[in-house]
PDB file of C-alpha atoms and ligand atoms in Angstrom:
ATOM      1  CA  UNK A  20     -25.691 -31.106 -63.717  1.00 78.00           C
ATOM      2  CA  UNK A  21     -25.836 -27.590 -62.136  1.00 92.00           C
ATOM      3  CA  UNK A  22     -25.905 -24.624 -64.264  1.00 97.00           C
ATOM      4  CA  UNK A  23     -22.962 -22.213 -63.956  1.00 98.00           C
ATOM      5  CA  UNK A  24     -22.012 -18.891 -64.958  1.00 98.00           C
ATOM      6  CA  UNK A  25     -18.727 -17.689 -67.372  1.00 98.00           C
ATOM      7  CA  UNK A  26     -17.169 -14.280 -67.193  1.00 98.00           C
ATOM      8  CA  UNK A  27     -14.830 -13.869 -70.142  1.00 98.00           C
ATOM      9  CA  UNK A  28     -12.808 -11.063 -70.437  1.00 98.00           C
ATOM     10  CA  UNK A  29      -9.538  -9.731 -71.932  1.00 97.00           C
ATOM     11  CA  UNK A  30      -8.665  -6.756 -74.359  1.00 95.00           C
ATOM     12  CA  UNK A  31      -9.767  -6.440 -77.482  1.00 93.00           C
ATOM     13  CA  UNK A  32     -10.105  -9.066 -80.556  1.00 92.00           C
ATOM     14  CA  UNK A  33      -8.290 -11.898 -78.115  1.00 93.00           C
ATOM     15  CA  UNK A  34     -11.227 -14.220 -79.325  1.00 90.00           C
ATOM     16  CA  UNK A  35     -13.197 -14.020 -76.424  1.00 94.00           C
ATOM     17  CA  UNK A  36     -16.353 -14.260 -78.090  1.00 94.00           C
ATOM     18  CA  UNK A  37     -15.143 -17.269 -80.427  1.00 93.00           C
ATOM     19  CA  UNK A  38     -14.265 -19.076 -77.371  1.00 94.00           C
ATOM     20  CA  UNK A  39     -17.404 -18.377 -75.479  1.00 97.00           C
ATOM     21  CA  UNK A  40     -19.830 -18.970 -78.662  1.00 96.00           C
ATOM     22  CA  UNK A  41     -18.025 -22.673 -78.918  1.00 95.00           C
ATOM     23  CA  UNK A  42     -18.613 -22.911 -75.044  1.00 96.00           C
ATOM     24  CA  UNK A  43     -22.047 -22.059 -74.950  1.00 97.00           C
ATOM     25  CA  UNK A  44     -22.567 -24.357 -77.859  1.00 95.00           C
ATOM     26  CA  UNK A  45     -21.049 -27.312 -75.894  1.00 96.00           C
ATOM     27  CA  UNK A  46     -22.956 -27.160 -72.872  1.00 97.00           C
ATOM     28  CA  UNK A  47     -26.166 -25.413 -74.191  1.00 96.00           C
ATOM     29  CA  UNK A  48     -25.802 -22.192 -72.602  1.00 97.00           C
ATOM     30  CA  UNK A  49     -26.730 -18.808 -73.233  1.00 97.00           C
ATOM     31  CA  UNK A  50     -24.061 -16.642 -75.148  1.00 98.00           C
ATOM     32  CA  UNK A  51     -24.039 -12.948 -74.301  1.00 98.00           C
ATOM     33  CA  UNK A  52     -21.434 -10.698 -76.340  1.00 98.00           C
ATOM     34  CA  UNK A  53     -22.144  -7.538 -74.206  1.00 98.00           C
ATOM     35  CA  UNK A  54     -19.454  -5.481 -76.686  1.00 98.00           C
ATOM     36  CA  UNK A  55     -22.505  -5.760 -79.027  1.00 98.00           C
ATOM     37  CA  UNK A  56     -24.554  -3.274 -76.597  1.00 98.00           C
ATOM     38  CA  UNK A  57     -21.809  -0.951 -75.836  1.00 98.00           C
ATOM     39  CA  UNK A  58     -21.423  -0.987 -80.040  1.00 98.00           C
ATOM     40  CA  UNK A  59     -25.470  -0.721 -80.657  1.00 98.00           C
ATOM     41  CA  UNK A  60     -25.787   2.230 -77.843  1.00 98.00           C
ATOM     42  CA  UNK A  61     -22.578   3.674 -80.027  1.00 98.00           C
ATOM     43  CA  UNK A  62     -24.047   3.167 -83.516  1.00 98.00           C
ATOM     44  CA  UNK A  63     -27.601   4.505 -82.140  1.00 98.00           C
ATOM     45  CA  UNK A  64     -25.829   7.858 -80.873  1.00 98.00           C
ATOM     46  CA  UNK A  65     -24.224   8.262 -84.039  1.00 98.00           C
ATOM     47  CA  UNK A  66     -26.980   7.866 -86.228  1.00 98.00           C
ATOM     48  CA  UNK A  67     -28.122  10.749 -84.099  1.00 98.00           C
ATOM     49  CA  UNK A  68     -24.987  12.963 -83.451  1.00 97.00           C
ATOM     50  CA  UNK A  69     -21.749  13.657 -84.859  1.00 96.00           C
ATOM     51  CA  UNK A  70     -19.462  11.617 -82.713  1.00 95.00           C
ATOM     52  CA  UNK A  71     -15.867  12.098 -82.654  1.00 94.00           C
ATOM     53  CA  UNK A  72     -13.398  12.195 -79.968  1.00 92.00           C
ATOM     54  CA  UNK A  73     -13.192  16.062 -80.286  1.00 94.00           C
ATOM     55  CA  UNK A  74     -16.838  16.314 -80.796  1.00 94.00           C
ATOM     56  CA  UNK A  75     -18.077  14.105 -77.873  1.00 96.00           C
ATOM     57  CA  UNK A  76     -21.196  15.242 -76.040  1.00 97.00           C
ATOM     58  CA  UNK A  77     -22.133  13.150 -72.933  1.00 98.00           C
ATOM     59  CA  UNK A  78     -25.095  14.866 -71.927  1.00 98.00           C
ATOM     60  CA  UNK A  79     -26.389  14.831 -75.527  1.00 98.00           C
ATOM     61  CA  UNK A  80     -25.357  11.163 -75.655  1.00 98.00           C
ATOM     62  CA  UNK A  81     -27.374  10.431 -72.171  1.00 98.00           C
ATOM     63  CA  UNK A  82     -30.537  11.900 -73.654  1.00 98.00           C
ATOM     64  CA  UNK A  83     -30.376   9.278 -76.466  1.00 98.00           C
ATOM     65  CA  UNK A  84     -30.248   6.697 -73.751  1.00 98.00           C
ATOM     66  CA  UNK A  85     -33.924   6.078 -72.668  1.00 98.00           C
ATOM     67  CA  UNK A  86     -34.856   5.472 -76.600  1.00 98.00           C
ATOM     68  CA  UNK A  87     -32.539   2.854 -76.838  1.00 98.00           C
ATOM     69  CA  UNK A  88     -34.009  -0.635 -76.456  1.00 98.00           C
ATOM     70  CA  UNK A  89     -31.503  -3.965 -77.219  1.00 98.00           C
ATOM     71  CA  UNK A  90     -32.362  -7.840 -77.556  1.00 98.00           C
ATOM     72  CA  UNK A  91     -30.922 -10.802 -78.587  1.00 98.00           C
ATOM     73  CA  UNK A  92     -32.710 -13.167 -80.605  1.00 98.00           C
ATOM     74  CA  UNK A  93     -31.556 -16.697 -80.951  1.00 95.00           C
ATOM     75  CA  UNK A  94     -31.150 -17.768 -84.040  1.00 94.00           C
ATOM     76  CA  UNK A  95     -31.278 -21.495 -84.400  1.00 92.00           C
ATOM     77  CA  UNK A  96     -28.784 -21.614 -87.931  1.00 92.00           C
ATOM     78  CA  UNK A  97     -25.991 -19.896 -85.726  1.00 92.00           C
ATOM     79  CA  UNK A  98     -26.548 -21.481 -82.418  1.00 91.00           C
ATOM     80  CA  UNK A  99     -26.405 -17.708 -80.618  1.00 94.00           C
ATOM     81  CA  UNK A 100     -28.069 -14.671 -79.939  1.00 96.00           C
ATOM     82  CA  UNK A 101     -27.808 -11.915 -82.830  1.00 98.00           C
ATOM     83  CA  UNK A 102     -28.156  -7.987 -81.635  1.00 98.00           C
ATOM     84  CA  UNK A 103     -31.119  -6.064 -82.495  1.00 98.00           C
ATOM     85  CA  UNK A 104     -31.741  -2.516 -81.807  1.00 98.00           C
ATOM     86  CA  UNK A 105     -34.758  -0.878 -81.608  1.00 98.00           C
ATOM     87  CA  UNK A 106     -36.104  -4.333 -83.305  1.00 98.00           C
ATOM     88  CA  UNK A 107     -33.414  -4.398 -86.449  1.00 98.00           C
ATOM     89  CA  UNK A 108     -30.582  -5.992 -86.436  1.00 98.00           C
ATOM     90  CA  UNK A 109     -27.880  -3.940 -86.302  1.00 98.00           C
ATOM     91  CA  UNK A 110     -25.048  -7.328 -85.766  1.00 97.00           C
ATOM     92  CA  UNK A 111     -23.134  -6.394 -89.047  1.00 96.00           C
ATOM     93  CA  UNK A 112     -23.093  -2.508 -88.790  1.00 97.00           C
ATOM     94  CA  UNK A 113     -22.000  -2.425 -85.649  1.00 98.00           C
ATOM     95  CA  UNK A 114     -18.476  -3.965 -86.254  1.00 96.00           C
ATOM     96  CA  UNK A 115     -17.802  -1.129 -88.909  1.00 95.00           C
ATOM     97  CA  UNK A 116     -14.290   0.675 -88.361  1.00 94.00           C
ATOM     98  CA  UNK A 117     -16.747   4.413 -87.318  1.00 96.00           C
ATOM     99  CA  UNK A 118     -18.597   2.550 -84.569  1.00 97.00           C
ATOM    100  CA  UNK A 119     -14.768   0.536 -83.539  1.00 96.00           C
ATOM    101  CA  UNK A 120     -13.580   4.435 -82.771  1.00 96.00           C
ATOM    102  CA  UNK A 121     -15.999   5.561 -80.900  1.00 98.00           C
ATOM    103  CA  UNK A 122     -17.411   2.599 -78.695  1.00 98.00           C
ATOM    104  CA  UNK A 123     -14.529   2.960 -75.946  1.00 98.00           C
ATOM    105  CA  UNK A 124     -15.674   6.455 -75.294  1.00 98.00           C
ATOM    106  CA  UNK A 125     -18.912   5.702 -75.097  1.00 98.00           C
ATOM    107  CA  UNK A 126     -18.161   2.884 -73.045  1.00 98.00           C
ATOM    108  CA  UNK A 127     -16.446   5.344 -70.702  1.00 98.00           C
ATOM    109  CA  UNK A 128     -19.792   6.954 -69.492  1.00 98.00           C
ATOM    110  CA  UNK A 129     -21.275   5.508 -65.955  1.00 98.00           C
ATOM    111  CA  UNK A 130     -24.948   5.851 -67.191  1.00 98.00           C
ATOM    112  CA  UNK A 131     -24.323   3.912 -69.806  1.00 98.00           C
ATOM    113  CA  UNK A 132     -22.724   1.413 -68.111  1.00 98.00           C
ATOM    114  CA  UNK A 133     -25.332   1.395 -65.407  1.00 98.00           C
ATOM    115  CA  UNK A 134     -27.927   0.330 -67.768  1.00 98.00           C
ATOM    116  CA  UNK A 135     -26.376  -2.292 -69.793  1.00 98.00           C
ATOM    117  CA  UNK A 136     -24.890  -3.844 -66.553  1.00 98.00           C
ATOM    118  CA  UNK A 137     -28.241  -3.821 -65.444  1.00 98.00           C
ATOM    119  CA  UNK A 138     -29.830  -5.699 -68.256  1.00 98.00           C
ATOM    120  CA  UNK A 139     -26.618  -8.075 -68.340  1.00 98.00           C
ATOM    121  CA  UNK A 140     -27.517  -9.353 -64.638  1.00 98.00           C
ATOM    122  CA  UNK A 141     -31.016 -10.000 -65.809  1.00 98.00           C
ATOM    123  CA  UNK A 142     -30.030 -12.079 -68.525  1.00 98.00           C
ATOM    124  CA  UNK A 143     -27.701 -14.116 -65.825  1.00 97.00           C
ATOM    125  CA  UNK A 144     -29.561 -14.559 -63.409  1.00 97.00           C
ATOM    126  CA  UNK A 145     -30.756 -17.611 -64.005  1.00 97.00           C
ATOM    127  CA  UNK A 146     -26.926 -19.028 -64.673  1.00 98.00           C
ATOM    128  CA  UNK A 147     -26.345 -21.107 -67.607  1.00 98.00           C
ATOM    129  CA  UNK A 148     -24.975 -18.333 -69.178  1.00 98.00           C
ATOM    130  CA  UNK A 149     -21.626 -17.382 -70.708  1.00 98.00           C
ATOM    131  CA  UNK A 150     -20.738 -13.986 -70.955  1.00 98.00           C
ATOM    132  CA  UNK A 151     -17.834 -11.699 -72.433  1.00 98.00           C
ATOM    133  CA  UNK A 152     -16.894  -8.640 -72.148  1.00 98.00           C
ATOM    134  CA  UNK A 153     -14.501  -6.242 -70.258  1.00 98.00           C
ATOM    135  CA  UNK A 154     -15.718  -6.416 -66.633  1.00 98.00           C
ATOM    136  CA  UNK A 155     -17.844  -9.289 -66.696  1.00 98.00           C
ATOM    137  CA  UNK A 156     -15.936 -11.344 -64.094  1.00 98.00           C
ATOM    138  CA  UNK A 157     -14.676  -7.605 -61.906  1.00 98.00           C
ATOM    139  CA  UNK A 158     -18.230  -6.347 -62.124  1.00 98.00           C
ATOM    140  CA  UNK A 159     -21.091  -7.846 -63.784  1.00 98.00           C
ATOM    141  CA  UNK A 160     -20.817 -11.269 -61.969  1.00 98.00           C
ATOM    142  CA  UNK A 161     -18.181 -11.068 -59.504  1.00 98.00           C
ATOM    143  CA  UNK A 162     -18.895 -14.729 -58.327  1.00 98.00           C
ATOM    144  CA  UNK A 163     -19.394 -15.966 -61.292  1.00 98.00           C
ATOM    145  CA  UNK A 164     -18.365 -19.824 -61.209  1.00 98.00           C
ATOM    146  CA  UNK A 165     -15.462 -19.501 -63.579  1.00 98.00           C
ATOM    147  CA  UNK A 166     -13.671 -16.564 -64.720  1.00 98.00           C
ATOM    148  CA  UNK A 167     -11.435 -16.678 -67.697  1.00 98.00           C
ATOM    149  CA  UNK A 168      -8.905 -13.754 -68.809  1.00 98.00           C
ATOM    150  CA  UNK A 169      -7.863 -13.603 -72.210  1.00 96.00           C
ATOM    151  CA  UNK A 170      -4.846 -12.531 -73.882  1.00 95.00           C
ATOM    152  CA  UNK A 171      -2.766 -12.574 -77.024  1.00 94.00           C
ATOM    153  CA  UNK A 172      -0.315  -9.603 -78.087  1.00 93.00           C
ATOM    154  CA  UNK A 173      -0.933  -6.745 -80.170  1.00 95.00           C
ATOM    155  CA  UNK A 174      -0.100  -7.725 -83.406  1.00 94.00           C
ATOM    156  CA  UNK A 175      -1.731 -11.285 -83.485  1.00 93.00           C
ATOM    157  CA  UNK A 176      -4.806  -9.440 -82.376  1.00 94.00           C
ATOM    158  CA  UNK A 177      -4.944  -6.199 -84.842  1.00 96.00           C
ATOM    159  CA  UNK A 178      -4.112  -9.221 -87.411  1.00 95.00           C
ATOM    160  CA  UNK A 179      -7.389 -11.308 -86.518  1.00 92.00           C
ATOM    161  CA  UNK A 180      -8.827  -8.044 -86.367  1.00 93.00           C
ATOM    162  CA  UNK A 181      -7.721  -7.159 -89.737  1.00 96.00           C
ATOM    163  CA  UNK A 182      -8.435 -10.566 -91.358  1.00 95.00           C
ATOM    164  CA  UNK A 183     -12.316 -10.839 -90.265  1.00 92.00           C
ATOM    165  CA  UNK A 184     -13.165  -6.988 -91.660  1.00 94.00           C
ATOM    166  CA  UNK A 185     -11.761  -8.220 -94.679  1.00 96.00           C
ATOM    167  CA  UNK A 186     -13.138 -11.078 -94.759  1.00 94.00           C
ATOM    168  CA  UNK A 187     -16.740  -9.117 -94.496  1.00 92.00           C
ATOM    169  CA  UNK A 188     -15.316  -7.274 -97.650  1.00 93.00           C
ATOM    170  CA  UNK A 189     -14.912  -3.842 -95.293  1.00 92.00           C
ATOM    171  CA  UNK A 190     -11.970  -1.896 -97.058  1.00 93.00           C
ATOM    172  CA  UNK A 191      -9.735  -0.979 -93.765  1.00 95.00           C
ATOM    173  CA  UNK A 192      -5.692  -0.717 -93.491  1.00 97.00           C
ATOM    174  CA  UNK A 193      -3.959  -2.694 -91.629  1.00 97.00           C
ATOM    175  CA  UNK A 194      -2.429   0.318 -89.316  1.00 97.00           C
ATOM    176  CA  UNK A 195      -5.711   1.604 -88.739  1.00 97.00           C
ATOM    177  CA  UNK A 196      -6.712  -1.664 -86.805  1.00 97.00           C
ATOM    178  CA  UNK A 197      -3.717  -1.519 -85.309  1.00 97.00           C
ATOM    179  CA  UNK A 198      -4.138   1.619 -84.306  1.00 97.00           C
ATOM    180  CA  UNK A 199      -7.677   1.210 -82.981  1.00 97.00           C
ATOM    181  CA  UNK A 200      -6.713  -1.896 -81.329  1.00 96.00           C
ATOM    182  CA  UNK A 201      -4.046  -0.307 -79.130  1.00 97.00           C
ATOM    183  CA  UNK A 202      -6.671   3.053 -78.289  1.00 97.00           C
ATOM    184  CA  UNK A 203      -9.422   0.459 -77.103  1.00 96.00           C
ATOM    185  CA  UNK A 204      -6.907  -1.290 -75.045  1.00 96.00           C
ATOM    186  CA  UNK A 205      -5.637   2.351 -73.795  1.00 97.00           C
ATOM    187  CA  UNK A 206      -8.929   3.514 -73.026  1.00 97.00           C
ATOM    188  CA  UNK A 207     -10.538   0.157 -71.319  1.00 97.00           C
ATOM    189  CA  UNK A 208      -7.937  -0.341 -69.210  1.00 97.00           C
ATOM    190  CA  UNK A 209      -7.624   3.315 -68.019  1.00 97.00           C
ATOM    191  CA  UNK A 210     -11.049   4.482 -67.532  1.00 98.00           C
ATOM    192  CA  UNK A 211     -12.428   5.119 -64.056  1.00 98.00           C
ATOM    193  CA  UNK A 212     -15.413   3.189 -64.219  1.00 98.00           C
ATOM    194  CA  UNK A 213     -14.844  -0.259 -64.410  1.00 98.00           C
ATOM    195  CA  UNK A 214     -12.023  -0.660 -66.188  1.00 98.00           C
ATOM    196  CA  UNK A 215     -10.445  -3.778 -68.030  1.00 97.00           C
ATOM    197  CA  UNK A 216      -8.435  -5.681 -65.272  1.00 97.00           C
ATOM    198  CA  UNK A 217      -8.303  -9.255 -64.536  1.00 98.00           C
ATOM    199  CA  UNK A 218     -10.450 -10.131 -61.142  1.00 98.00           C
ATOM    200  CA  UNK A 219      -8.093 -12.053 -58.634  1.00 98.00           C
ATOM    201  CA  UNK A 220      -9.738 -15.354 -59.344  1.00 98.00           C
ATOM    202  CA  UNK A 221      -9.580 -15.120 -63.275  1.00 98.00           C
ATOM    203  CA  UNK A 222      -7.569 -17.955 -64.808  1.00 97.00           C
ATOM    204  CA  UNK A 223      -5.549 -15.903 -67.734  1.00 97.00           C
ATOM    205  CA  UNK A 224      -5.142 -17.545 -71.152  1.00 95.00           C
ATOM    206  CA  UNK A 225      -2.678 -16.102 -73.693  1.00 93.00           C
ATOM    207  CA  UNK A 226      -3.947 -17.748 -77.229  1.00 88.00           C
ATOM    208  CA  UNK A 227      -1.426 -16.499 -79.216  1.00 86.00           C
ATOM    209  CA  UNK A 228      -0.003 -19.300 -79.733  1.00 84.00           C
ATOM    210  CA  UNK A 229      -2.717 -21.938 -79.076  1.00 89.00           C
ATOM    211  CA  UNK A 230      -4.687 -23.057 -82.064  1.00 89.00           C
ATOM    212  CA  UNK A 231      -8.406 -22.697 -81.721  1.00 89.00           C
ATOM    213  CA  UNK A 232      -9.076 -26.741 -80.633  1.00 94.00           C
ATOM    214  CA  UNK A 233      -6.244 -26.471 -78.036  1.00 94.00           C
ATOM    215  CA  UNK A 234      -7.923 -23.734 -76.560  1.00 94.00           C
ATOM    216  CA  UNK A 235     -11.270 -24.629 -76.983  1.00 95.00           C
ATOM    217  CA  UNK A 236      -9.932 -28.296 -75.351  1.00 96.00           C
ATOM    218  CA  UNK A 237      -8.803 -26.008 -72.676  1.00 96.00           C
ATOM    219  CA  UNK A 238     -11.666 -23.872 -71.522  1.00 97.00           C
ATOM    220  CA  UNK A 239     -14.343 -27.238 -71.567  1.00 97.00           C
ATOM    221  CA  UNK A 240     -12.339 -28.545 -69.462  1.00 97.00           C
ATOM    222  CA  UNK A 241     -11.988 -25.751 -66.919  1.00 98.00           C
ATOM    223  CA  UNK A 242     -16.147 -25.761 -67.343  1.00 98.00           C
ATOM    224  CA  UNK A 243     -16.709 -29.482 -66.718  1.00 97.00           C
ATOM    225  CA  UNK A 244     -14.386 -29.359 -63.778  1.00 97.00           C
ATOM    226  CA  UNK A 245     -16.801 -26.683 -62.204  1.00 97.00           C
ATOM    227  CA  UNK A 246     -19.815 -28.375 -63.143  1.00 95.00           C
TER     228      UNK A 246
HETATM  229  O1  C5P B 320     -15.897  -6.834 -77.217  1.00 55.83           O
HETATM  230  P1  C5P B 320     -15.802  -5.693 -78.195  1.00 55.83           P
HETATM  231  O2  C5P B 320     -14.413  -5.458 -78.685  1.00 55.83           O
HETATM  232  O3  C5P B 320     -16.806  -5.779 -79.288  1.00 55.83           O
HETATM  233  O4  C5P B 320     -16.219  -4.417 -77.316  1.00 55.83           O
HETATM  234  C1  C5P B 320     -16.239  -3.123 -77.869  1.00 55.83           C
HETATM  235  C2  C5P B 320     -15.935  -2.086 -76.796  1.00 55.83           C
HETATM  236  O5  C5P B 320     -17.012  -2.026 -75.852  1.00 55.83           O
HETATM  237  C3  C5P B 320     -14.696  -2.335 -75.948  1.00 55.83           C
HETATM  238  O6  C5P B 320     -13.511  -1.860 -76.568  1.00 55.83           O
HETATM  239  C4  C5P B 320     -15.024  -1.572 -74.673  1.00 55.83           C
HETATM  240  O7  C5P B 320     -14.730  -0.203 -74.803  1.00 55.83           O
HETATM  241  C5  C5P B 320     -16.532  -1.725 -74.555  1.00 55.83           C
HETATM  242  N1  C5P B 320     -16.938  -2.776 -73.611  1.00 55.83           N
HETATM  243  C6  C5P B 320     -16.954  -2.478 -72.263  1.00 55.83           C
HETATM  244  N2  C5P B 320     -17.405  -3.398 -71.370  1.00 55.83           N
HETATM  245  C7  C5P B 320     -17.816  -4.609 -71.759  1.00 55.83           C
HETATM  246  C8  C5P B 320     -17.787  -4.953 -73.133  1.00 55.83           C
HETATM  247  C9  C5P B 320     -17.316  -4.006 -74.046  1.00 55.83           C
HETATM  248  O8  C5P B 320     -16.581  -1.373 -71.871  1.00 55.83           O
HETATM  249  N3  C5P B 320     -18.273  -5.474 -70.857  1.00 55.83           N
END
């Protein structure tokens, strides 16, 4: 079999990154979530500034930048890479409502982008790799093999949303994930640099009302077809 590469991208909390875990799973790829380095460069600028969206200094945020070192370690119970930062693993704090409001204006700066694009093409360059993001398939890997597009609407997503903070016991309303849902979906798709569209040759999947085998039936099938 040759090794291929998967861009996944859609807007936020359409289960991009359950699909893509169960993908890499089933044909022993690599799984990159690369909204885990966008969240660890956020978290790592807030432990160091006071971030808010009135508050937000870039070039004080760029000279955090070259201090800022990110891995993922494999851990064999889970099947996938976890995030570490600076060596600790930051996969748990990073999903916290603080670093949810300010990741998509962090994600907005081109230096910051230009780094972690970087370090996403080294860890695809050897294909076998499935990756999601926002601009995986527009700009990280432009030919990569197969290019899926997620989508689900609004509420179904601020619901899953909702449902796994609570489920990590995080005490958040409902409206506020709504609310955050709908900025990050704002801001992605309106930025200058790169922002959240679906490449030309991205087949788009709206799993709102798909269970998770259907789809999951669905995307292997669009791999093994490529492979
Ligand atoms: O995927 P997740 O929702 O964790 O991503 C968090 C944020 O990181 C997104 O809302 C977006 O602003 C940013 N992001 C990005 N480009 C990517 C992945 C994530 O700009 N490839």
């Amino acid at each position: 079999d040759k090794k291929i590469t998967i861009a996944i991208d859609g807007f936020s909390s359409t289960g991009k990154s359950t699909v893509a875990k169960q993908l890499a799973k089933e044909l022993g790829y690599v799984y990159v979530d690369t909204g885990a380095m966008y969240r660890a460069v956020t978290l790592y600028v807030m432990r160091h500034l006071f971030v808010t969206e009135t508050n937000f200094d870039v070039e004080a945020i760029l000279r955090h930048l070259p201090f800022i070192s990110l891995k993922f370690i494999f851990d064999e119970k889970l099947g996938y890479g976890e995030i570490y930062l600076n060596k600790e693993n930051v996969e748990k704090e990073i999903r916290l409502m603080e670093v949810s409001r300010n990741v998509s204006r962090v994600a907005t700066i081109s230096k910051v982008r230009e780094m972690l694009v970087k370090q996403q093409q080294e860890m695809g360059k050897n294909k076998g790799v499935v990756m999601d993001g926002r601009d995986i398939g527009t700009v990280v890997f432009p030919d990569a093999d197969l290019k899926l597009f997620m989508t689900a609407s609004t509420q179904t997503r601020a619901e899953r949303r909702y449902k796994e903070l609570c489920g990590r016991g995080n005490e958040v309303e409902f409206n506020e994930v709504l609310e955050n849902v709908k900025e990050r979906d704002y801001l992605d798709s309106t930025r200058e640099d790169s922002p959240l569209i679906k490449a030309k040759d991205a087949i788009e999947i709206d799993n709102s009302e798909l269970t998770l085998e259907e789809q999951f039936e669905k995307v292997v099938k669009l791999a093994r077809d490529k492979i």
